[in-house]
Short mmCIF file of C-alpha atoms and ligand atoms in Angstrom, two decimals:
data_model
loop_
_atom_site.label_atom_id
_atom_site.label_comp_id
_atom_site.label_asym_id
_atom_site.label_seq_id
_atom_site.Cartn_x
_atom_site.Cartn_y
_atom_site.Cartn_z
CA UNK E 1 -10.30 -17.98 -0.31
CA UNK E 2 -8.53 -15.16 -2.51
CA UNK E 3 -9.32 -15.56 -6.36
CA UNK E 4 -5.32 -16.17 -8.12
CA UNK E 5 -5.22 -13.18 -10.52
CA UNK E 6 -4.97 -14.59 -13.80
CA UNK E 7 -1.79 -13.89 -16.35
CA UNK E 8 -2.72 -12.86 -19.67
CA UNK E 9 0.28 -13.77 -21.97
CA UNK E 10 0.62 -10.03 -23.22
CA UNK E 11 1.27 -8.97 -19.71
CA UNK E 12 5.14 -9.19 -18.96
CA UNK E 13 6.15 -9.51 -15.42
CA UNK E 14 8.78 -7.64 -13.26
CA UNK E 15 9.94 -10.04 -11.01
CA UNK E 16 9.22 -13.46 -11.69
CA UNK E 17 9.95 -16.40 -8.79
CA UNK E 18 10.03 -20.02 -9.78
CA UNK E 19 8.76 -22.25 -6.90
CA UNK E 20 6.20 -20.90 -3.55
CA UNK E 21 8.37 -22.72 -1.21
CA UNK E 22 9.74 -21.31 1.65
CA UNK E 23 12.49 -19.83 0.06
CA UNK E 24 10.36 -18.15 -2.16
CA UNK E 25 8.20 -16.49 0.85
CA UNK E 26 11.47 -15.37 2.72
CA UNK E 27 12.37 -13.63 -1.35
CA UNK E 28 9.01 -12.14 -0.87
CA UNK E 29 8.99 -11.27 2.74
CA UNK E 30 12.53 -9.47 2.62
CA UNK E 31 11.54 -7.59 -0.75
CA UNK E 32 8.31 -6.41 0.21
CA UNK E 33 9.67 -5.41 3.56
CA UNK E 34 12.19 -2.92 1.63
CA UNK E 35 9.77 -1.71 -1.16
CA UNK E 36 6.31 -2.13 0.64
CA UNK E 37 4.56 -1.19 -3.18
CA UNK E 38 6.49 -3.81 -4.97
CA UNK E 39 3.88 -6.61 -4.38
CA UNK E 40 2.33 -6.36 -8.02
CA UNK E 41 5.66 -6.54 -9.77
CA UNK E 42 6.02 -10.03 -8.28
CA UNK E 43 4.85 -13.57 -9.30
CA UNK E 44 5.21 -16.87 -8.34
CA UNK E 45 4.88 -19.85 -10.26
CA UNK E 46 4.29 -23.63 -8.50
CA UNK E 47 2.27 -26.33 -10.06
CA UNK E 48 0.99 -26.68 -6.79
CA UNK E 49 -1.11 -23.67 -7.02
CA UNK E 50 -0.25 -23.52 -3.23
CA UNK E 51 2.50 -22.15 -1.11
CA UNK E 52 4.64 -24.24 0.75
CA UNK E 53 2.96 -27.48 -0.86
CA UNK E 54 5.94 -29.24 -0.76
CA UNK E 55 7.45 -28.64 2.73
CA UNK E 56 3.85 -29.23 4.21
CA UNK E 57 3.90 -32.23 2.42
CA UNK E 58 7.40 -33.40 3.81
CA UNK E 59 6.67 -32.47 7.42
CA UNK E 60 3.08 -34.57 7.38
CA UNK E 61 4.61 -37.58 5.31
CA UNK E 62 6.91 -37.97 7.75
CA UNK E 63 5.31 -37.10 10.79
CA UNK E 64 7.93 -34.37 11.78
CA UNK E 65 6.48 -32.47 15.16
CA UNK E 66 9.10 -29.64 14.78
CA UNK E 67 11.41 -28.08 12.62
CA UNK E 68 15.35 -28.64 12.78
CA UNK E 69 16.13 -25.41 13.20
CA UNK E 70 15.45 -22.71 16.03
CA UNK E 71 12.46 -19.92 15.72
CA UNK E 72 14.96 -17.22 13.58
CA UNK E 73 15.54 -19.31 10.67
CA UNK E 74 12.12 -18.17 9.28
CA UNK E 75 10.93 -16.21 6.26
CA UNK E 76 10.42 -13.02 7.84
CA UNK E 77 12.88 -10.29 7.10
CA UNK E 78 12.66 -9.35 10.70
CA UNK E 79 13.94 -12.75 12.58
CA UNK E 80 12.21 -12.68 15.70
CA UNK E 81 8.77 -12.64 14.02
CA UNK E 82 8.40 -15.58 14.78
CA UNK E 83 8.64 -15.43 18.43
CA UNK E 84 6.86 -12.57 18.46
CA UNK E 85 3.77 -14.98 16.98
CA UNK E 86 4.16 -17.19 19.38
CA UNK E 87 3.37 -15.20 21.82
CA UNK E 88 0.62 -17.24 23.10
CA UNK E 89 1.57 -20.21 21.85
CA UNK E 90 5.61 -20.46 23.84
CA UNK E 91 5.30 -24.98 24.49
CA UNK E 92 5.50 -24.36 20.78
CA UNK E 93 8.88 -23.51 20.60
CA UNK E 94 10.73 -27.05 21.63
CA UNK E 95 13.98 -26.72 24.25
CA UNK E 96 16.60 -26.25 23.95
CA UNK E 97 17.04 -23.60 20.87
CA UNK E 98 13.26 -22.20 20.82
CA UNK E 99 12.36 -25.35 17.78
CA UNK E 100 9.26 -24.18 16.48
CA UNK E 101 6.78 -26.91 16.19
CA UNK E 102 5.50 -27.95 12.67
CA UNK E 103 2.18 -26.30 13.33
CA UNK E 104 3.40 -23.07 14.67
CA UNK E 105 5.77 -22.50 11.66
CA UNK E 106 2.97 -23.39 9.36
CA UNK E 107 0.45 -20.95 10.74
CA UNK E 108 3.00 -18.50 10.61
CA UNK E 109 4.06 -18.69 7.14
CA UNK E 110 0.24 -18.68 6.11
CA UNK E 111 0.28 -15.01 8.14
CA UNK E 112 2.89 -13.54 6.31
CA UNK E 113 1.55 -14.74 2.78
CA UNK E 114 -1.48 -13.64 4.06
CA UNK E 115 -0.20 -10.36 5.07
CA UNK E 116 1.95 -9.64 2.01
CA UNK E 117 -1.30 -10.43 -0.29
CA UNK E 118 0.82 -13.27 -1.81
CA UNK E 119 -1.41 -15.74 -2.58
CA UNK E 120 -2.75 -13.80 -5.56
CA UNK E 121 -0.20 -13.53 -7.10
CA UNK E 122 0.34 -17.37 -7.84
CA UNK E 123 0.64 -19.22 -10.83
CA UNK E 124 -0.67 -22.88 -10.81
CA UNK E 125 2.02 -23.70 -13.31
CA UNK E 126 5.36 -25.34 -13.50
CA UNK E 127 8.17 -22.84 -15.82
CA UNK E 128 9.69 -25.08 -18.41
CA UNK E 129 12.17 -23.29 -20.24
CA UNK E 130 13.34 -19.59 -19.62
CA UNK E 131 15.03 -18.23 -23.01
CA UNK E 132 16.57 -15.15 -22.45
CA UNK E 133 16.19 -12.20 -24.75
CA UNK E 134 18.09 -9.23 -25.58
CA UNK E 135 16.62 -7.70 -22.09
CA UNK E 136 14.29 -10.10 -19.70
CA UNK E 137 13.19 -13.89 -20.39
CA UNK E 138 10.59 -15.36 -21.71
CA UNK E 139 9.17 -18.09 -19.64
CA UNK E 140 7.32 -20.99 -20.97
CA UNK E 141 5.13 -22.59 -18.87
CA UNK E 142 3.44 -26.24 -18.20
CA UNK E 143 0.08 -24.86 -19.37
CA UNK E 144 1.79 -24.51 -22.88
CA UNK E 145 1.21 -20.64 -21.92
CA UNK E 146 4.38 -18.08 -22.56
CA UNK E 147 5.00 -15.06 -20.52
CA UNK E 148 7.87 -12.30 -20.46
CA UNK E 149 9.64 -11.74 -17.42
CA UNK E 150 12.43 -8.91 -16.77
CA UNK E 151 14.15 -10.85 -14.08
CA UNK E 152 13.75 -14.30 -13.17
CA UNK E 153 14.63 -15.48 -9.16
CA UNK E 154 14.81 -19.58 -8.96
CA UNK E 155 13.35 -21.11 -5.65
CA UNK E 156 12.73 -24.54 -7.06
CA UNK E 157 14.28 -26.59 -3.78
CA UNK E 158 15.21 -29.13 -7.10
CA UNK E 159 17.37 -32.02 -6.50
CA UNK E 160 17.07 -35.72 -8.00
CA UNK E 161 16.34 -38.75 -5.45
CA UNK E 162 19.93 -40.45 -5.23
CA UNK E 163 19.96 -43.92 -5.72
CA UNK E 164 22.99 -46.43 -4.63
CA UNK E 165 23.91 -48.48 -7.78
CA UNK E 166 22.41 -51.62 -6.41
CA UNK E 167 19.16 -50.24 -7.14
CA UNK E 168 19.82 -49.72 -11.00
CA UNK E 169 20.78 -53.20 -10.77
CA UNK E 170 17.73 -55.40 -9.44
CA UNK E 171 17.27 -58.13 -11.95
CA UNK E 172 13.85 -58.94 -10.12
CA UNK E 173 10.43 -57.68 -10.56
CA UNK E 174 8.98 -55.93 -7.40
CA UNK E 175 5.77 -54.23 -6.62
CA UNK E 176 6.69 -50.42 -6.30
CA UNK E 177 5.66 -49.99 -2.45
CA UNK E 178 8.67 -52.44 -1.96
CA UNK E 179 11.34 -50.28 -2.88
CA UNK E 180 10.75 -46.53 -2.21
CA UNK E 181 13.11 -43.15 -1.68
CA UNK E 182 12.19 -41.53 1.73
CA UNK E 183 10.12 -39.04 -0.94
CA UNK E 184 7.77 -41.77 -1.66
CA UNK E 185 7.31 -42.95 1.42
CA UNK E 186 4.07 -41.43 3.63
CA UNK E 187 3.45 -42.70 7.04
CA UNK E 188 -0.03 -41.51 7.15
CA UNK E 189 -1.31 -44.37 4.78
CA UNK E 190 1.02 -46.49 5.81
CA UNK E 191 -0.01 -50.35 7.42
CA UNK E 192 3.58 -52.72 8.46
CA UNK E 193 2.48 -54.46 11.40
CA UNK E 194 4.41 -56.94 11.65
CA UNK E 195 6.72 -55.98 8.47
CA UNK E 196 10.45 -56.47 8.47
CA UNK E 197 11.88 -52.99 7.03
CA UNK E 198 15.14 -51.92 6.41
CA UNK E 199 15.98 -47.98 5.97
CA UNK E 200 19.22 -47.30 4.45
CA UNK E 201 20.94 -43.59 5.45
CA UNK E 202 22.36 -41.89 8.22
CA UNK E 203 19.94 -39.04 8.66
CA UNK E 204 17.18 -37.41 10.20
CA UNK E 205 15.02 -38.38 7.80
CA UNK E 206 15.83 -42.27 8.48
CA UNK E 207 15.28 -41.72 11.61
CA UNK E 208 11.58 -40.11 11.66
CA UNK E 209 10.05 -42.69 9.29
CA UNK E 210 12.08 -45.60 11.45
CA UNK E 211 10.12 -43.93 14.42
CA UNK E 212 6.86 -44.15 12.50
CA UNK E 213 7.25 -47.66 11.17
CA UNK E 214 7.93 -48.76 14.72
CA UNK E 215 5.24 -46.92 16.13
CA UNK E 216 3.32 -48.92 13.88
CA UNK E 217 4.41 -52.18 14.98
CA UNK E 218 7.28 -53.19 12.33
CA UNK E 219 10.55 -54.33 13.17
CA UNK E 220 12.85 -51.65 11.16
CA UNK E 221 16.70 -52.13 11.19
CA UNK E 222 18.40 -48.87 10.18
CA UNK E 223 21.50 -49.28 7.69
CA UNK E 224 24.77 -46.55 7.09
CA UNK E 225 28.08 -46.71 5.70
CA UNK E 226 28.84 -45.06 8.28
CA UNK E 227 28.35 -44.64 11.87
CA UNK E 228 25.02 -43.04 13.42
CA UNK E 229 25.90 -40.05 15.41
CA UNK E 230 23.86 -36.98 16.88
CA UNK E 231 24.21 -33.44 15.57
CA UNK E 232 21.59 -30.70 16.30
CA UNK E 233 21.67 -28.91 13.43
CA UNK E 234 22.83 -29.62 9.44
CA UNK E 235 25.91 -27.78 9.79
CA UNK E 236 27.74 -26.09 12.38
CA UNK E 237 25.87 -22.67 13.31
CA UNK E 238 29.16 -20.78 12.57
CA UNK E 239 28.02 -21.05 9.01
CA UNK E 240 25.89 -18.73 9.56
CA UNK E 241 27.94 -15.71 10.09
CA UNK E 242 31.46 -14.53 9.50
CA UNK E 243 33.15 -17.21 11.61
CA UNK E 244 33.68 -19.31 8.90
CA UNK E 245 31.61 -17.62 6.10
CA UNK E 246 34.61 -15.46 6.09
CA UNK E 247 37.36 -18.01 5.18
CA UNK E 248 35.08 -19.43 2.55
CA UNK E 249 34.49 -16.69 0.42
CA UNK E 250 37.88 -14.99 0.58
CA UNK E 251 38.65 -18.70 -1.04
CA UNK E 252 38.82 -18.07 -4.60
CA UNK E 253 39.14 -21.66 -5.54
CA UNK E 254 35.48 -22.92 -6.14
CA UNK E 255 36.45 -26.95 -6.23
CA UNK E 256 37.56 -26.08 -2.51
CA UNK E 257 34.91 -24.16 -2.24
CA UNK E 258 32.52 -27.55 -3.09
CA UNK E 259 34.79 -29.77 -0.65
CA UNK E 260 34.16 -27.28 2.15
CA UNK E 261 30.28 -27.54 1.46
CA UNK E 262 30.08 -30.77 1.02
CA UNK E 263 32.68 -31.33 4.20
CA UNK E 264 30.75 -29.08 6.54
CA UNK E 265 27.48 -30.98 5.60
CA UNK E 266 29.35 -33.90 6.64
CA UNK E 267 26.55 -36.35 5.18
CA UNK E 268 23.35 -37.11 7.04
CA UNK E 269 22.84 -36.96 11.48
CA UNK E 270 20.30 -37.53 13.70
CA UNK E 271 19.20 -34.45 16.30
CA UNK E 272 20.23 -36.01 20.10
CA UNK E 273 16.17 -35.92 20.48
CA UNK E 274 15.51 -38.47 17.76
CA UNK E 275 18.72 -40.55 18.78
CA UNK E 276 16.86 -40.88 22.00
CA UNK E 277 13.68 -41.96 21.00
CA UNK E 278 15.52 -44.35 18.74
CA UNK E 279 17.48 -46.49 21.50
CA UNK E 280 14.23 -46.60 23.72
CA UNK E 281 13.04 -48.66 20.40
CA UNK E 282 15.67 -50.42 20.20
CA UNK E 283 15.77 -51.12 23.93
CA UNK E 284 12.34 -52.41 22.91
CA UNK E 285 13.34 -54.21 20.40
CA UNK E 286 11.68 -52.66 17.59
CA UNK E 287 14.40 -51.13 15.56
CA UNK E 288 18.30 -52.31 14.98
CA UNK E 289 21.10 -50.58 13.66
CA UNK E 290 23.56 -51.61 11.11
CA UNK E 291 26.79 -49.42 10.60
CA UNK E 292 29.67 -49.09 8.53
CA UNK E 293 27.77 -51.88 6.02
CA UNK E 294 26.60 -51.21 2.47
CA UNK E 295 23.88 -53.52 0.25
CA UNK E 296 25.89 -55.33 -2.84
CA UNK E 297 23.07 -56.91 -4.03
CA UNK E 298 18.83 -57.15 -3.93
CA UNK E 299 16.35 -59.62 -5.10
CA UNK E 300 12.86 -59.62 -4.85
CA UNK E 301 11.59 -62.83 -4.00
CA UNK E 302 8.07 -62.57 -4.53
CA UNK E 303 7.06 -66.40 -2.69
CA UNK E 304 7.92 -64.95 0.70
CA UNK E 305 6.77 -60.98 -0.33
CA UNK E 306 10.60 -60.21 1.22
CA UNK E 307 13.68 -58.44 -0.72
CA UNK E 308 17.18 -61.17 -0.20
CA UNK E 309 19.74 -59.17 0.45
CA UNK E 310 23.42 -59.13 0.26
CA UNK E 311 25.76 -56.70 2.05
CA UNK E 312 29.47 -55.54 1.03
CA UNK E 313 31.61 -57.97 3.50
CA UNK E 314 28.95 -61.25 3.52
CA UNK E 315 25.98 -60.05 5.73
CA UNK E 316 22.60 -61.27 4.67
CA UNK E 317 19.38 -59.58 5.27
CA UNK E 318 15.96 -60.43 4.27
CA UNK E 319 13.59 -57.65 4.97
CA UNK E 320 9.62 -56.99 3.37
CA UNK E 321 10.37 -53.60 2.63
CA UNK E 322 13.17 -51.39 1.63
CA UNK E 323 13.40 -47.36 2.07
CA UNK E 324 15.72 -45.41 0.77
CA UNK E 325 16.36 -42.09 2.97
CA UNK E 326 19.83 -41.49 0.44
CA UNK E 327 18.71 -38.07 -0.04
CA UNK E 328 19.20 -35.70 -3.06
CA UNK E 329 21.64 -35.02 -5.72
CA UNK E 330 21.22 -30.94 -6.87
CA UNK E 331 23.10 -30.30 -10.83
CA UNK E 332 22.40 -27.57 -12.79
CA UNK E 333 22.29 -29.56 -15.60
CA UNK E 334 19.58 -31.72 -14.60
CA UNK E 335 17.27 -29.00 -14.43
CA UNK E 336 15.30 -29.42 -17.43
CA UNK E 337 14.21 -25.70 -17.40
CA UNK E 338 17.45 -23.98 -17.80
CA UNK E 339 18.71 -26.12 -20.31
CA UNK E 340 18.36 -23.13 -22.88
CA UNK E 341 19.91 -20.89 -19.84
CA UNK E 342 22.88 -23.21 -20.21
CA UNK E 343 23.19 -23.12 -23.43
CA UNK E 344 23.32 -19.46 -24.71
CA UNK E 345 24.96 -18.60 -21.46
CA UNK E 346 27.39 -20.83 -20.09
CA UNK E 347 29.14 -20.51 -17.11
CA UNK E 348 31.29 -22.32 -14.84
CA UNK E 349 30.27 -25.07 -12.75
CA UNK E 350 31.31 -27.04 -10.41
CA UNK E 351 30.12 -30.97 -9.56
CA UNK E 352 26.92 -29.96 -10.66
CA UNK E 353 26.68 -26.07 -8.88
CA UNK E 354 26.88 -23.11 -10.49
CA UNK E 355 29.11 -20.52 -9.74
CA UNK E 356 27.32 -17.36 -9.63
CA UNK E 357 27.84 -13.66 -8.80
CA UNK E 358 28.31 -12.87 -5.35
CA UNK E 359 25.02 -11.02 -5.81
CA UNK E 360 23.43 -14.83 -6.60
CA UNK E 361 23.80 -14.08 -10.45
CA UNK E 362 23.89 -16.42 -13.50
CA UNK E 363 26.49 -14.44 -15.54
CA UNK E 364 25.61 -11.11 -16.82
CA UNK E 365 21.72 -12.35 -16.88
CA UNK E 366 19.05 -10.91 -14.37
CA UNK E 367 18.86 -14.23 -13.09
CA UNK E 368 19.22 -15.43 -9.71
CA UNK E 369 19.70 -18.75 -8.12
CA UNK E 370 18.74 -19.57 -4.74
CA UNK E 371 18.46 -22.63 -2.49
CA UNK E 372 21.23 -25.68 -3.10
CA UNK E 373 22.51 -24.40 -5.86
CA UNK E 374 23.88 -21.15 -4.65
CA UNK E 375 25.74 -23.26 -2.40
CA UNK E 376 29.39 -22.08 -3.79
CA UNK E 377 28.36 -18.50 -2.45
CA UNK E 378 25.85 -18.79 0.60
CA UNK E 379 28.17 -22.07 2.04
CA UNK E 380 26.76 -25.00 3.88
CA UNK E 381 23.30 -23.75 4.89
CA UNK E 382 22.44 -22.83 1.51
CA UNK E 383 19.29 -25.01 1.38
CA UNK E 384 18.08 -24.40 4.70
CA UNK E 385 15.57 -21.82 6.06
CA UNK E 386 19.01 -19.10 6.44
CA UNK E 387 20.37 -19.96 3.81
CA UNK E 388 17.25 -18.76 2.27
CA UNK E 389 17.52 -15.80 4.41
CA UNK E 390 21.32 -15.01 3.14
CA UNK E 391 20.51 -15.10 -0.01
CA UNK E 392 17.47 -13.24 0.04
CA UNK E 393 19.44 -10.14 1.49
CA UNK E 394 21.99 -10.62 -1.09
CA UNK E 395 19.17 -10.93 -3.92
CA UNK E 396 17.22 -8.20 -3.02
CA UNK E 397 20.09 -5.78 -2.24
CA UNK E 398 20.68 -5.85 -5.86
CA UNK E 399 17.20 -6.08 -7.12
CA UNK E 400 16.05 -2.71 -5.28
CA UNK E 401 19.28 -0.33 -6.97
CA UNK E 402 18.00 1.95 -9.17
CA UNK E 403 18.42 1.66 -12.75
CA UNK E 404 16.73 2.54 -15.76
CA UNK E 405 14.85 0.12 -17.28
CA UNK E 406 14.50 0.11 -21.08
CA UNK E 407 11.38 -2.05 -23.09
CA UNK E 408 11.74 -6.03 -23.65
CA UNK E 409 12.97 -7.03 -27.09
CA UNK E 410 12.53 -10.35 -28.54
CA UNK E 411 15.62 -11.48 -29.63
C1 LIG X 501 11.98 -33.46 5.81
C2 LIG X 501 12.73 -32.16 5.73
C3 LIG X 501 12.79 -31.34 6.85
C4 LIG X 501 13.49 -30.13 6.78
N1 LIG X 501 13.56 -29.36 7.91
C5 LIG X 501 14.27 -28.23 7.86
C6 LIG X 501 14.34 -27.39 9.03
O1 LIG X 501 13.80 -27.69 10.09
N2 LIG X 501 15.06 -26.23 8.92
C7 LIG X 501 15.69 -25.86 7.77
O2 LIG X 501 16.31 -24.80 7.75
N3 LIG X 501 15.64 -26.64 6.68
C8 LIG X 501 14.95 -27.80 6.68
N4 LIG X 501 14.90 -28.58 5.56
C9 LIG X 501 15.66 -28.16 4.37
C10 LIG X 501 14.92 -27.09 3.52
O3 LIG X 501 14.62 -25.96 4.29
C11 LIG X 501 13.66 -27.62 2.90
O4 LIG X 501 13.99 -28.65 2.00
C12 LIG X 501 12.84 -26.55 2.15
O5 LIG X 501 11.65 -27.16 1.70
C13 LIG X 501 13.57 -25.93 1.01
O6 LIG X 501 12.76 -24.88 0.51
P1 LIG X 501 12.71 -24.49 -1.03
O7 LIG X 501 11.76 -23.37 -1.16
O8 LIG X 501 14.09 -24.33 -1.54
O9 LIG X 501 12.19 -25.82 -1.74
P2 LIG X 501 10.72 -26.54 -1.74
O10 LIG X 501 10.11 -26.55 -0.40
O11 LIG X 501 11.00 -27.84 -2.41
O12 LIG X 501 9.88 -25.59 -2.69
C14 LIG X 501 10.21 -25.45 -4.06
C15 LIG X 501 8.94 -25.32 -4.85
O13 LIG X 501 9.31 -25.09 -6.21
C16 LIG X 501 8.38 -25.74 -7.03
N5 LIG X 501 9.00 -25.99 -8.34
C17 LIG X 501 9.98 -26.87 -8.65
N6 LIG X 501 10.28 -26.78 -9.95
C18 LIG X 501 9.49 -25.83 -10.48
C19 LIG X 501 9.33 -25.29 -11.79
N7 LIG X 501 10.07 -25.71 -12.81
N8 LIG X 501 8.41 -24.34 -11.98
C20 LIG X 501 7.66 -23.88 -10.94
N9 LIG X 501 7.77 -24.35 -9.68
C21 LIG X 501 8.67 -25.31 -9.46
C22 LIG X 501 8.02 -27.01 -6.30
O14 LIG X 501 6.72 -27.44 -6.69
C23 LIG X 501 8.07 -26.58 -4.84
O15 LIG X 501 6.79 -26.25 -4.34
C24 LIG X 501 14.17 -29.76 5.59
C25 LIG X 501 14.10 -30.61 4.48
C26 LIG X 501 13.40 -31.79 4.55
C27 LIG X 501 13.37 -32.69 3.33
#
């Protein structure tokens, strides 16, 4: 196992990333692939200690087999890399767009951080506040450590669990494993047999833990506002290039801008493959689905271990758990770290997203967003594995020009 070099707090950094998730390792991947001798300007900081902690995390939790999206969405610059890894390993890639499996994507990822030397040069720490100075940052860091940074990337994923207001209103007690977000929830230590659970949301992520809470012998009944229908990817792949990418950024309005993202997203779907597996249960008898209904109203009646519930238009439910795969709400302002950020440098936002440079740039600052919240720039995908990939290129392009750089000052 490689030793993480440790940071002495006189040492002030180049390029500093916040987060080791996979849009931090596609940041790496694409820099380091342009300027091979850049790797000890870089580091990374994740309380983890580990890269990709939290997507491994997700995938096992929830018992995902493959990813989403096909084999080039991954953090390599170069996009067939991938496949090229694969080589032995081609049952890997799932039909019918080359899906790699959880596994393969993994092992993968560990190669290039293993290949681009990355995982010494990773902080086990969480950045707290970045306060900019007259040139560069200073970070401060969950250790109650402070560092100085010239230029700061953000690959934090972020986002706050979104709760329906019913929640906020449960007059009840309840034990916590009653009531969880799909982020709580981990199938692995999971026991139901013979539960009653009802998921609420339309999306994939509904659908894998209603597939593991059935394979586990409870009867789940999956609830939307909507209608459950099949999509194979988040959005439509021509957000990926200029088909529609270039519509959206010759639109200078950035509320439209937000409509279009949040339109294109067009709240959560299930891939054909789980919608499949879904009706066989269902066939079976082990899962139900409940559209266009919405909860009013929880209680927790602790006699019968089983939440009461009542739905928008009279339905009544009564089910032993209740999961919440709502998803995530991403603000700028929520981010407790860039309060200061927001402060001395303000700029525009909109619901909750920043509007940066078209460079991925908070004002005039050498700071760059990635991930959701560059979503007014990179589109749709933002979040996802290309959207990672989009920015990167867009990052790095500006991070490699030459320029002449002139000694921190504190301000
Ligand atoms: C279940 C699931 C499946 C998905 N499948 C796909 C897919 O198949 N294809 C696809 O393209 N997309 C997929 N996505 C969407 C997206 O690619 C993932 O959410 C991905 O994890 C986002 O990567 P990230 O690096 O932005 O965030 P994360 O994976 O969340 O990594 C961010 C890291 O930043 C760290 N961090 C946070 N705050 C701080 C801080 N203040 N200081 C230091 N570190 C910090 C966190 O600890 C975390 O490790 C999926 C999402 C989910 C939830």
């Amino acid at each position: 196992m490689t030793e993480i070099t440790p940071l002495k707090s006189s040492e002030f950094i180049d390029i500093a990333v916040i987060g080791a998730g996979p849009h931090a390792l596609t940041f790496a991947a694409y820099l380091l692939q342009k300027r091979k001798s850049w790797g000890d300007r870089l580091r990374f900081f994740d309380p983890s200690g580990v890269w990709l902690s939290h997507w491994r995390r997700q995938f096992a939790a929830l018992e995902i087999p493959h990813l989403r999206s096909p084999a080039v969405h991954n953090p390599a610059a170069n996009p067939f890399a991938l496949r090229d890894f694969a080589q032995d390993r081609f049952p890997e890639l799932y039909p019918p767009y080359d899906l790699p499996s959880t596994k393969l994507f993994a092992d993968f990822c560990d190669r290039l951080i293993q290949d681009h030397q990355l995982q010494n040069r990773l902080i086990p720490t969480a950045v707290e506040n970045i306060v900019p100075l007259a040139k560069g940052f200073c970070l401060w860091l969950g250790d109650g450590s402070k560092v100085l940074a010239r230029r700061v990337v953000v690959a934090n994923g972020g986002g706050q669990k979104f709760l329906p207001d019913w929640v906020n209103q449960i007059a009840t007690p309840y034990p916590d494993d009653r009531l969880q977000h799909s982020s709580q929830v981990d199938l692995r230590n999971l026991y139901c047999r013979g539960e009653n659970i009802l998921i609420i949301g339309s999306g994939l992520t509904s659908g894998h833990l209603a597939i593991g809470a059935a394979n586990r012998g409870a009867k789940v009944t999956m609830m939307a506002r909507r209608v459950f229908y099949e999509k194979f990817f988040d959005a439509d792949p021509g957000w990926l290039g200029p088909k529609y990418l270039k519509d959206f950024h010759a639109n200078s309005c950035w509320q439209s801008r937000w409509q279009t993202v949040v339109g294109a997203r067009n709240g959560g779907s299930l891939t054909p493959e789980v919608l499949t597996q879904l009706r066989r249960l269902k066939a079976e008898g082990k899962v139900e689905f409940i559209e266009n209904c919405e909860i009013q109203k929880a209680q927790w009646q602790e006699s019968i271990s089983a939440w009461d519930i009542n739905c928008h238009g009279g339905e009544k439910l009564m089910s032993n758990r209740l999961w919440l795969a709502t998803g995530f709400t991403l603000q700028v302002q929520q981010q407790q770290f860039l309060q200061t950020m927001l402060q001395k440098h303000p700029i525009p936002i909109v619901n909750g997203l920043p509007v940066l440079s078209t460079h991925l740039r908070w004002g005039n600052q050498e700071l760059y967003l990635m991930g959701g919240l560059a979503a007014l720039q990179v589109g749709p995908t933002a979040r996802n594995l290309s959207g990672a990939r989009m920015a990167s290129e867009l990052i790095v392009d500006t991070l490699i020009k030459p320029r002449t750089f002139q000694p921190l000052l504190v301000a």
